[in-house]
mmCIF file of C-alpha atoms in Angstrom:
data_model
loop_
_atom_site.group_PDB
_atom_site.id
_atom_site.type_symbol
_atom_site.label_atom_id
_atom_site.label_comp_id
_atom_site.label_asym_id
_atom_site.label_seq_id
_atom_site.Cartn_x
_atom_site.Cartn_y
_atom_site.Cartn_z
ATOM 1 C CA UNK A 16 16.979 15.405 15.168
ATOM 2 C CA UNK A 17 12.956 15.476 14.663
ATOM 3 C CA UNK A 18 11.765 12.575 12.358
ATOM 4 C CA UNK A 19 10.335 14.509 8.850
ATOM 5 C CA UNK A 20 8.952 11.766 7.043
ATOM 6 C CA UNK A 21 7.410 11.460 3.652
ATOM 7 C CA UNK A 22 3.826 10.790 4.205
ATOM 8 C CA UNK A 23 1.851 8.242 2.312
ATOM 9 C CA UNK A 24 -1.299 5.815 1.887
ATOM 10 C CA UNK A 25 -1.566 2.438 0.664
ATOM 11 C CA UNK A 26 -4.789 0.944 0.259
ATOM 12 C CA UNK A 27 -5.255 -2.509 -0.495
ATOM 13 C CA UNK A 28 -8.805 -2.910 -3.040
ATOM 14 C CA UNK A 29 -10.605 -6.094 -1.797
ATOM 15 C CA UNK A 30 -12.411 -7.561 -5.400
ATOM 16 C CA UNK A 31 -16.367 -7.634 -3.809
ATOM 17 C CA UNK A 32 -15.989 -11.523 -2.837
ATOM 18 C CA UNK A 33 -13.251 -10.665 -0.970
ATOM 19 C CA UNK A 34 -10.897 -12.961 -2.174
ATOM 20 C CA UNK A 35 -8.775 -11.193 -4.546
ATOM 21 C CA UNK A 36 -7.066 -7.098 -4.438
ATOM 22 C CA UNK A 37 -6.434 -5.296 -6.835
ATOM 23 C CA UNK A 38 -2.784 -4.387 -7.601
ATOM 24 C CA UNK A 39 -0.292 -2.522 -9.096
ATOM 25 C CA UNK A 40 2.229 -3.899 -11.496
ATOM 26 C CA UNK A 41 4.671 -1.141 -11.750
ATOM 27 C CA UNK A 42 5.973 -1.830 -15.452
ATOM 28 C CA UNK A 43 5.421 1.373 -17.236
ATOM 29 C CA UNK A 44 8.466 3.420 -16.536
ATOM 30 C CA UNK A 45 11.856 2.187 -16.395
ATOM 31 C CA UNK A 46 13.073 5.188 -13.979
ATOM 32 C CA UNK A 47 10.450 4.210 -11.485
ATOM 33 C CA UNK A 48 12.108 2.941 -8.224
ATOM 34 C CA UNK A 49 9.246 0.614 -7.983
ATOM 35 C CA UNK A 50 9.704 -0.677 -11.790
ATOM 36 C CA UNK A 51 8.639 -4.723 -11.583
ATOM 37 C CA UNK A 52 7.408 -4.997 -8.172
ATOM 38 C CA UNK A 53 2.991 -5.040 -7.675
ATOM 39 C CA UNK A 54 2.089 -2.802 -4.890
ATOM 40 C CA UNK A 55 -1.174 -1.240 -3.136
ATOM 41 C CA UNK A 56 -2.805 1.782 -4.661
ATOM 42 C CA UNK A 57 -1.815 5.140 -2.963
ATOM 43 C CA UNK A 58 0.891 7.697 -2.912
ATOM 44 C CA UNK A 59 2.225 10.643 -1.135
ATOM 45 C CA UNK A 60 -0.614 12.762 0.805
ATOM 46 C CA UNK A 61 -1.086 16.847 -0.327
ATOM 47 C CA UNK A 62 -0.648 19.523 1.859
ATOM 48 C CA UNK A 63 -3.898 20.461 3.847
ATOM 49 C CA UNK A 64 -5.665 16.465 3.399
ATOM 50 C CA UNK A 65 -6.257 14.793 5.844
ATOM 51 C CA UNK A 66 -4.939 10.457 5.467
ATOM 52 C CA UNK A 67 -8.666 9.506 4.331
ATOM 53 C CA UNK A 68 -8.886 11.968 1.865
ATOM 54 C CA UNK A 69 -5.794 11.300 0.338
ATOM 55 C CA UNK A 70 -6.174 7.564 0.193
ATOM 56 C CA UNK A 71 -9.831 8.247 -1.720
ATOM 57 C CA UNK A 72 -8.406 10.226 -3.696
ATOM 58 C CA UNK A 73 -5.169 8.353 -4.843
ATOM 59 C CA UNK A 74 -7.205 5.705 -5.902
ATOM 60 C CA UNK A 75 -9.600 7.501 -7.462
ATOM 61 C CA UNK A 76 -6.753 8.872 -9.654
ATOM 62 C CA UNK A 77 -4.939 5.479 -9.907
ATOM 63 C CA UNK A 78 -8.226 3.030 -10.515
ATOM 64 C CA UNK A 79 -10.732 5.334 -11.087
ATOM 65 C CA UNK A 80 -13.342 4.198 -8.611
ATOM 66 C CA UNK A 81 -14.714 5.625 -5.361
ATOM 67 C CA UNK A 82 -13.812 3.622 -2.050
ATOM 68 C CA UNK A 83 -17.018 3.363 0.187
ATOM 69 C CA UNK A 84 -16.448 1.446 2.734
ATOM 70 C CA UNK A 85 -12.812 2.091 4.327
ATOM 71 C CA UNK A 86 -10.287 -0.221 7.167
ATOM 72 C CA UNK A 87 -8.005 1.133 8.691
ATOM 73 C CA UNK A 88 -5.193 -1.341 9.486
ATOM 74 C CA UNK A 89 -2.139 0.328 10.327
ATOM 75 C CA UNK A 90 1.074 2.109 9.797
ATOM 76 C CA UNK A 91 4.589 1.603 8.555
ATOM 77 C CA UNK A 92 7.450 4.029 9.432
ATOM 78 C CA UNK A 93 10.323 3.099 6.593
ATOM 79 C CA UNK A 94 13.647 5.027 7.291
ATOM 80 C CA UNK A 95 15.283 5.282 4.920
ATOM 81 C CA UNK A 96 13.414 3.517 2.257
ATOM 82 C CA UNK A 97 13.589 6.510 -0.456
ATOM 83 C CA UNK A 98 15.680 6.357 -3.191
ATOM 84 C CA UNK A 99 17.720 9.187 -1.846
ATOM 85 C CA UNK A 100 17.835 8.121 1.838
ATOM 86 C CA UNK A 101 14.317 9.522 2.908
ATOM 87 C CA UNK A 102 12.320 8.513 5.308
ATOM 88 C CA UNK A 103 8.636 7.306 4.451
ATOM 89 C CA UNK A 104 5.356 7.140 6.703
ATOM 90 C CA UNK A 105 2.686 5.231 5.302
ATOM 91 C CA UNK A 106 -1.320 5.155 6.061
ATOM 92 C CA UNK A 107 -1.902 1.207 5.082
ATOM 93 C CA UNK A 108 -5.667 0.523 4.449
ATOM 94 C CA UNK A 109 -7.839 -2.197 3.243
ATOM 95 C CA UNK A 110 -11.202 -1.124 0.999
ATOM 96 C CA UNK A 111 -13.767 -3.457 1.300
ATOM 97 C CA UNK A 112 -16.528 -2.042 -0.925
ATOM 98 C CA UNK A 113 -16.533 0.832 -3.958
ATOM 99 C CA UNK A 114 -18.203 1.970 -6.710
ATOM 100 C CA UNK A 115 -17.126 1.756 -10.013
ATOM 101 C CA UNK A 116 -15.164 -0.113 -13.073
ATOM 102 C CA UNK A 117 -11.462 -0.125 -12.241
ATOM 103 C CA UNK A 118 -9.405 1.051 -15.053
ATOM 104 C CA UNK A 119 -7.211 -2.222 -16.301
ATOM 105 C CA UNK A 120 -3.991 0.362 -16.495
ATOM 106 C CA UNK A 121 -2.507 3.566 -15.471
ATOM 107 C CA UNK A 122 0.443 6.306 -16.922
ATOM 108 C CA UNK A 123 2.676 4.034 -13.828
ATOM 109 C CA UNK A 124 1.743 0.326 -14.490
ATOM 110 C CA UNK A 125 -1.186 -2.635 -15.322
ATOM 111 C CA UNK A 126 -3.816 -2.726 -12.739
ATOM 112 C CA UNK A 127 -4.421 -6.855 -12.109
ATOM 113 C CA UNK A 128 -6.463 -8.486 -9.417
ATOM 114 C CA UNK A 129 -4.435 -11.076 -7.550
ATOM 115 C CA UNK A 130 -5.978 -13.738 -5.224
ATOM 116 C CA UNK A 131 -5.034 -12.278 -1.744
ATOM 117 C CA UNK A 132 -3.432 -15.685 -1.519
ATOM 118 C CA UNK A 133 -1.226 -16.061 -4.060
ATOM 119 C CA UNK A 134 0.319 -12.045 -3.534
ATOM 120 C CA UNK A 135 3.239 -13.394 -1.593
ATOM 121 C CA UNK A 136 4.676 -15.044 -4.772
ATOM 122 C CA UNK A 137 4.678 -12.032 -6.736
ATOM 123 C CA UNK A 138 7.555 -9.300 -7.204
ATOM 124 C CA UNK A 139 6.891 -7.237 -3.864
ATOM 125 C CA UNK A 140 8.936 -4.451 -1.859
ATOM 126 C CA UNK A 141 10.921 -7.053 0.003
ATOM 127 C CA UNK A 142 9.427 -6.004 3.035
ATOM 128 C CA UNK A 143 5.836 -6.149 2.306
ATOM 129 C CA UNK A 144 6.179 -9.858 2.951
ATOM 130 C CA UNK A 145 5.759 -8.869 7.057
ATOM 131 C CA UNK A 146 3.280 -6.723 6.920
ATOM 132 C CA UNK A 147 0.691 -7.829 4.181
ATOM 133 C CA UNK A 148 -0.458 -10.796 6.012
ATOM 134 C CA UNK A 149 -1.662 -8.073 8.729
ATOM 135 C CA UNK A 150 -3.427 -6.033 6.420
ATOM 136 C CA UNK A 151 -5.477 -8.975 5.020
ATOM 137 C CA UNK A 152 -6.551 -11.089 8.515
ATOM 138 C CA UNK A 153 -9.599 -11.204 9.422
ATOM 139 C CA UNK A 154 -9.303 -9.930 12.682
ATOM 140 C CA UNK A 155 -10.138 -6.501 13.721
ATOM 141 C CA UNK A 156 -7.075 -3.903 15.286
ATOM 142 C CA UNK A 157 -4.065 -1.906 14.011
ATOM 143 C CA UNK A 158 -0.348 -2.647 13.523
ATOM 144 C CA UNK A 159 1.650 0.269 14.019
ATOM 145 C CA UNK A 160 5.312 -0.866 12.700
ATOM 146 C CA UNK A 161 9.086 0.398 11.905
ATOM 147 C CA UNK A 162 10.689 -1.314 8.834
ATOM 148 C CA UNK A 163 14.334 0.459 8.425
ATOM 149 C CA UNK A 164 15.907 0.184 5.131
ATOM 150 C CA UNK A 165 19.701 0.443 3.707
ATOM 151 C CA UNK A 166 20.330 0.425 0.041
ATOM 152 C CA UNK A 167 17.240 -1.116 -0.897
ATOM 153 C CA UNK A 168 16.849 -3.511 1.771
ATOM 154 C CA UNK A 169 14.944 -3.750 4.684
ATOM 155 C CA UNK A 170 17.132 -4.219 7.715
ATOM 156 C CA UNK A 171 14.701 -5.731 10.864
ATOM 157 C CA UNK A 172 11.179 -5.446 11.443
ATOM 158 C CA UNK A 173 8.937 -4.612 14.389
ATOM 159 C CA UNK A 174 5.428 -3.759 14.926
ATOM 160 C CA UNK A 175 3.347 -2.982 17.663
ATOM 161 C CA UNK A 176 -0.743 -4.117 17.934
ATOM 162 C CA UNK A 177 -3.410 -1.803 19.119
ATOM 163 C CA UNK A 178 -7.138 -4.598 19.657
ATOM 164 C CA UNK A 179 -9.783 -3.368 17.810
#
């Protein structure tokens, strides 16, 4: 059966000393399936955009600033993470410099920046927790990973490393 995936970016807004992102706190809509939990800025990609494009422009929508200088970091294939069953593909960057004010809020949630070390105590996906702390080292490459989920919950974890 071919693999159809919903396909997505995430991108991960470094604050310009580097030490803090800026999040999502998803606490706008109670029929959200992401009510509560902070997450990246990004969403599903439009047809005929390319990954770059669509992560640009997510967050241009979401934060209303324009990403200039753009990482690359990786991918995560979630079966079965939608709230239906569907499978999910996701682009994962990191933004290390943009232009513009970021909006403090947004029709899905409070936009907050977080110090990159304190985002693993906040209400996350439970699954972010393995692949965050690759999206924030310092060292150069991509993770390329599969993070399976039944009712809710991620079921195993395993990623693959290209060197950059």
């Amino acid at each position: 059966m071919p693999f159809t995936p919903i396909l997505a970016t995430l991108g991960y807004v470094l604050s310009p000393d580097g030490k803090r992102v800026l999040l999502i706190h998803r606490n706008r809509r109670r029929d959200d399936a992401h009510f509560g939990k902070y997450n990246g800025l990004g969403g599903k990609l439009e047809a005929g955009e390319d990954v770059v494009d669509g992560m640009k422009r997510e967050i241009r929508e979401e934060a209303n600033i324009e990403c200039r200088q753009v990482q690359f970091r990786g991918t995560v294939s979630w079966p079965g993470f939608g709230t239906g069953g569907e499978d999910w593909f996701g682009f994962i960057f990191r933004i290390d410099r943009w232009d513009g004010t970021p909006k403090t809020a947004n029709a899905e949630g409070d936009l907050e920046w977080i110090a990159i070390d304190a985002i693993l105590d906040l209400p996350l996906w439970e699954g972010d927790c393995y692949f965050l702390p690759l999206v924030f080292r310092s060292e150069p490459g991509q993770f390329h990973g599969v993070m399976p989920y039944r009712d809710g919950r991620p079921v195993s974890w395993t990623w693959s490393e290209l060197p950059g």
